[in-house]
PDB file of C-alpha atoms in Angstrom:
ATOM      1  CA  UNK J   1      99.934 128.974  90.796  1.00 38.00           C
ATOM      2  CA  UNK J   2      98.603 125.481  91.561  1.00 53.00           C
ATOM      3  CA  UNK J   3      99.157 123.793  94.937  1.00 66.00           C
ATOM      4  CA  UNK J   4     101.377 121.542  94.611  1.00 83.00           C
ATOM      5  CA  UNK J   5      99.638 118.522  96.406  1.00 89.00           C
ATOM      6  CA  UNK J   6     103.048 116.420  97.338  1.00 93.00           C
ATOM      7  CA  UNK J   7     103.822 119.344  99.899  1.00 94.00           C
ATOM      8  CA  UNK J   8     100.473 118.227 101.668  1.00 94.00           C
ATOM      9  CA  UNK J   9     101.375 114.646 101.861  1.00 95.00           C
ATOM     10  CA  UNK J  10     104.950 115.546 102.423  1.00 96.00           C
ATOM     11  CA  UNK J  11     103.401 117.202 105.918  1.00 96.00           C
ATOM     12  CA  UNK J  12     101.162 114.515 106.572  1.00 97.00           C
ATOM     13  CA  UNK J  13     104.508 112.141 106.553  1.00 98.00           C
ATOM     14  CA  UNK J  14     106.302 114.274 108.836  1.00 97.00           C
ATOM     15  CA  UNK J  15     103.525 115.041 110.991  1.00 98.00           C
ATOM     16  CA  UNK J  16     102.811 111.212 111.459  1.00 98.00           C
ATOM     17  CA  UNK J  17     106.731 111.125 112.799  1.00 97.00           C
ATOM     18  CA  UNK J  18     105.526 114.030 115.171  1.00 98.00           C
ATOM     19  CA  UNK J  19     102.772 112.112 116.351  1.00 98.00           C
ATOM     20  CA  UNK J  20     104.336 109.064 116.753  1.00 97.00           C
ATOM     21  CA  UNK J  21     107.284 110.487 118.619  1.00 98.00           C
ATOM     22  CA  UNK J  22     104.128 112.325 121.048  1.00 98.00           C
ATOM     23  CA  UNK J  23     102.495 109.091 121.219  1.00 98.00           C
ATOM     24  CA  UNK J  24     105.704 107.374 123.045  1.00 97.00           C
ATOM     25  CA  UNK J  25     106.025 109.951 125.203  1.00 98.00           C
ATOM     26  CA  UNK J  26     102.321 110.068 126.328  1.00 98.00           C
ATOM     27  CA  UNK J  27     101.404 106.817 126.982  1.00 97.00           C
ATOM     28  CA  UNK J  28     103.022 104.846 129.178  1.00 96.00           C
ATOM     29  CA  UNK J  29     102.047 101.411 127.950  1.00 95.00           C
ATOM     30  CA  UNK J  30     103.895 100.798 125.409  1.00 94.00           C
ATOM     31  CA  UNK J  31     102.430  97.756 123.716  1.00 95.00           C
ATOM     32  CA  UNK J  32      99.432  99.919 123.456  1.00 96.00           C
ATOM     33  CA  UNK J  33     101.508 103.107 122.309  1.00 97.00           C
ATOM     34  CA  UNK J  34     103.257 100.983 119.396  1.00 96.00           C
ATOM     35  CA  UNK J  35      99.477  99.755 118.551  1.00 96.00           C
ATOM     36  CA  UNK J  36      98.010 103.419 118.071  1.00 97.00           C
ATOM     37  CA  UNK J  37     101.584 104.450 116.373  1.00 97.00           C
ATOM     38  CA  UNK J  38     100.758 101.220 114.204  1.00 97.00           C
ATOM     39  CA  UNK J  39      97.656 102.008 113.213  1.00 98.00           C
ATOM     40  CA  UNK J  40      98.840 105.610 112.070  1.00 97.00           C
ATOM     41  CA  UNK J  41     100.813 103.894 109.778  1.00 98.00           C
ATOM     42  CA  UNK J  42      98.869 102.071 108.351  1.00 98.00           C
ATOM     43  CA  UNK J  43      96.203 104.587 107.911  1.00 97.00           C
ATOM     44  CA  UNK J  44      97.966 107.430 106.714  1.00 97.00           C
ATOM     45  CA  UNK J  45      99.444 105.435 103.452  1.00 97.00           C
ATOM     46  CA  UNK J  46      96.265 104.130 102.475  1.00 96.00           C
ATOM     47  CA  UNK J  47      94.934 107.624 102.994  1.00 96.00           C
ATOM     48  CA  UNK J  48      97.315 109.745 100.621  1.00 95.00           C
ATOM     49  CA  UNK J  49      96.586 106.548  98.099  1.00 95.00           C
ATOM     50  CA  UNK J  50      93.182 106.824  98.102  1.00 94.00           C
ATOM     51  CA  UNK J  51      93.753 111.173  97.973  1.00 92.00           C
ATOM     52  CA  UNK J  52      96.254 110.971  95.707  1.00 91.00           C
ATOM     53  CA  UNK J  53      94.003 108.278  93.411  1.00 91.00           C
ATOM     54  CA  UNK J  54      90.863 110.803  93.377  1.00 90.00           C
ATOM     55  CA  UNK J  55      93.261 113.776  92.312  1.00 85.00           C
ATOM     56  CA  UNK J  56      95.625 112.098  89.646  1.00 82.00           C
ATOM     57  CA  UNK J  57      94.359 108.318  89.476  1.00 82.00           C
ATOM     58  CA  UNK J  58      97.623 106.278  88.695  1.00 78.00           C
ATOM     59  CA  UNK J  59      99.844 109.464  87.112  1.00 86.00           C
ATOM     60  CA  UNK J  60     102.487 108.623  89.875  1.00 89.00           C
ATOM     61  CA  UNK J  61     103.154 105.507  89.740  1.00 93.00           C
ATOM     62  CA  UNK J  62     106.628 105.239  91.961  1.00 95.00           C
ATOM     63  CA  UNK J  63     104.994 107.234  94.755  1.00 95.00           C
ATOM     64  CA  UNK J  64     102.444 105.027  94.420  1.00 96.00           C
ATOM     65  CA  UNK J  65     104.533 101.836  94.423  1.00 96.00           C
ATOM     66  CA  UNK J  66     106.877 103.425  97.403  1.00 97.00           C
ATOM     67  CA  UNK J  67     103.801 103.702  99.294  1.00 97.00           C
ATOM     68  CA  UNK J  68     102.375 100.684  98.615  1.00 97.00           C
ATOM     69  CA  UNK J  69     105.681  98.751  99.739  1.00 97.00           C
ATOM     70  CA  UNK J  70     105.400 100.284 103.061  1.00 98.00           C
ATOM     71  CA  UNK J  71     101.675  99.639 103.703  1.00 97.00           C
ATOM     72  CA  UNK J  72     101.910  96.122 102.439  1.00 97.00           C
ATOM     73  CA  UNK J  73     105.648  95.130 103.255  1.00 96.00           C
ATOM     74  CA  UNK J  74     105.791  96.717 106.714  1.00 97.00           C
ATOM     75  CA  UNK J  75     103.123  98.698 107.882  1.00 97.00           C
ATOM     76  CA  UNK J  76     100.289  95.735 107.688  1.00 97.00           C
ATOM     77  CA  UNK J  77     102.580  93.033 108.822  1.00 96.00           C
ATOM     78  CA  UNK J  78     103.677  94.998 111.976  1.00 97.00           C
ATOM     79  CA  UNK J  79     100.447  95.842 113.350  1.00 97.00           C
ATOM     80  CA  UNK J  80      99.233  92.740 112.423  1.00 96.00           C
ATOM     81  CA  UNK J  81     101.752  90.427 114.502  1.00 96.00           C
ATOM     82  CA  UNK J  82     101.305  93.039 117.014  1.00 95.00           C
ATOM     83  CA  UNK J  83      97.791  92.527 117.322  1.00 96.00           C
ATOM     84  CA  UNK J  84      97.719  88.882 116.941  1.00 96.00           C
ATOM     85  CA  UNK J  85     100.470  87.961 119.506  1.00 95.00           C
ATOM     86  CA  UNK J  86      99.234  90.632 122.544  1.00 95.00           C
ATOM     87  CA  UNK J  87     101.205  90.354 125.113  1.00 94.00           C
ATOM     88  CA  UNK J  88     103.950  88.708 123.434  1.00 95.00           C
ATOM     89  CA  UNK J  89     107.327  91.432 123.442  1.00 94.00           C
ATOM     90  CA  UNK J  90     107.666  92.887 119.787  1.00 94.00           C
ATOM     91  CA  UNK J  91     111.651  91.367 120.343  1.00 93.00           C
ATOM     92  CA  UNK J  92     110.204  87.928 120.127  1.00 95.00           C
ATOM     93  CA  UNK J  93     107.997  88.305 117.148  1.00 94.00           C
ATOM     94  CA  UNK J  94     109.269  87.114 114.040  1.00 93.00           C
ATOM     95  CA  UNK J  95     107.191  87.454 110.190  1.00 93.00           C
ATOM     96  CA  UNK J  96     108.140  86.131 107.555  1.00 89.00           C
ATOM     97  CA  UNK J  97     111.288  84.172 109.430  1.00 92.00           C
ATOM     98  CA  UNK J  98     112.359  88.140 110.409  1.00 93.00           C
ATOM     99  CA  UNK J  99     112.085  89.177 113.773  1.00 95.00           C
ATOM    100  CA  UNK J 100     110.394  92.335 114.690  1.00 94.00           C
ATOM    101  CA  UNK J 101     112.985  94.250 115.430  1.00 95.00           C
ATOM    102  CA  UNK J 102     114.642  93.571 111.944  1.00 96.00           C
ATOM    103  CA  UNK J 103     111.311  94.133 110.219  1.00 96.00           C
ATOM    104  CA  UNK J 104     110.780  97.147 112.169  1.00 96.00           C
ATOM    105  CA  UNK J 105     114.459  98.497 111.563  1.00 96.00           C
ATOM    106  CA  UNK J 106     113.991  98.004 107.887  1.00 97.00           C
ATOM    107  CA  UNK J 107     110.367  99.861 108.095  1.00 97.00           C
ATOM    108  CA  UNK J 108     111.672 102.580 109.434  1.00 97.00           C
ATOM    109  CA  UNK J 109     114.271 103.049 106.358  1.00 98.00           C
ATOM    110  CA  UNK J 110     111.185 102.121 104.235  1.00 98.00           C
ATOM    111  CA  UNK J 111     109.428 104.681 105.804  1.00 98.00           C
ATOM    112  CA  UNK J 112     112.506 107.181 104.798  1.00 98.00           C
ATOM    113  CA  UNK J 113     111.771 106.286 100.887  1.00 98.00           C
ATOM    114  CA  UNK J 114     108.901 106.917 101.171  1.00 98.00           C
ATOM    115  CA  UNK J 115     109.413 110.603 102.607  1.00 98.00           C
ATOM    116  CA  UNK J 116     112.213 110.908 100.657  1.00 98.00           C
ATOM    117  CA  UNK J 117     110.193 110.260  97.088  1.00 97.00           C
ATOM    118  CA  UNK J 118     107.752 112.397  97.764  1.00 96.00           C
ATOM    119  CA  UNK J 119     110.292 115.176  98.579  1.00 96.00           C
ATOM    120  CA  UNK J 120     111.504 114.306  95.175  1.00 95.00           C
ATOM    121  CA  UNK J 121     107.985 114.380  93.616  1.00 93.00           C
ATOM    122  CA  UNK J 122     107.202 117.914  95.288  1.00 93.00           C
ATOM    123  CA  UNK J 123     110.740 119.642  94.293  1.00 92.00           C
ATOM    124  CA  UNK J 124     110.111 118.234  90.627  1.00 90.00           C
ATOM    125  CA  UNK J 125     106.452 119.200  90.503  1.00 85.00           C
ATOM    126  CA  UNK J 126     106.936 122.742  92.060  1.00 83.00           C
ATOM    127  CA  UNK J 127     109.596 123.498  89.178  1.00 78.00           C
TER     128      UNK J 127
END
């Protein structure tokens, strides 16, 4: 039987939450704690893209479009007014007229989709 390869990212996904959730509780600054946890997620999308690309190229395209969203919708944006407003509290940051906190609520549920379709993606694949 053939791995099924949306168990590995489905681990990856949960083992970013992990690490994330570690990451909080190890370092004390938390500006610089949401900066690593930011970069995690924006690394680990582009990552399973890029794996998922060189196994399957384009075959799955909603994973690849809930994915995508994240990266580009949340992921990006977050780190990105993080980086580029240092020192400013996340609670005062505002993209796109939303203010971080919003953005980073919604992310979160993003974030859930995301899990959530490639759950979906495994269960159907492993049948």
């Amino acid at each position: 039987m053939r791995r099924n390869r949306f168990l590995e990212y489905l681990v990856v996904e949960v083992l970013v939450i992990a690490a994330v959730m570690v990451i909080f509780a190890t370092i004390s600054d938390k500006q610089i704690a949401a900066t690593v946890a930011g970069v995690l997620f924006v690394t680990m999308p582009i990552g399973l893209m890029i794996w998922e690309h060189q196994r399957a190229q384009f075959r799955e395209i909603i994973w690849f479009v809930t994915v995508l969203q994240f990266w580009v919708i949340f992921a990006l944006p977050i780190l990105g007014i993080r980086l580029m407003n240092w020192g400013v509290p996340f609670d005062q940051l505002y993209f796109w007229g939303l203010p971080g906190p919003l953005l980073h609520s919604w992310s979160s549920k993003s974030y859930m989709v995301m899990v959530a379709v490639t759950a979906i993606r495994w269960f159907k694949l492993s049948r």
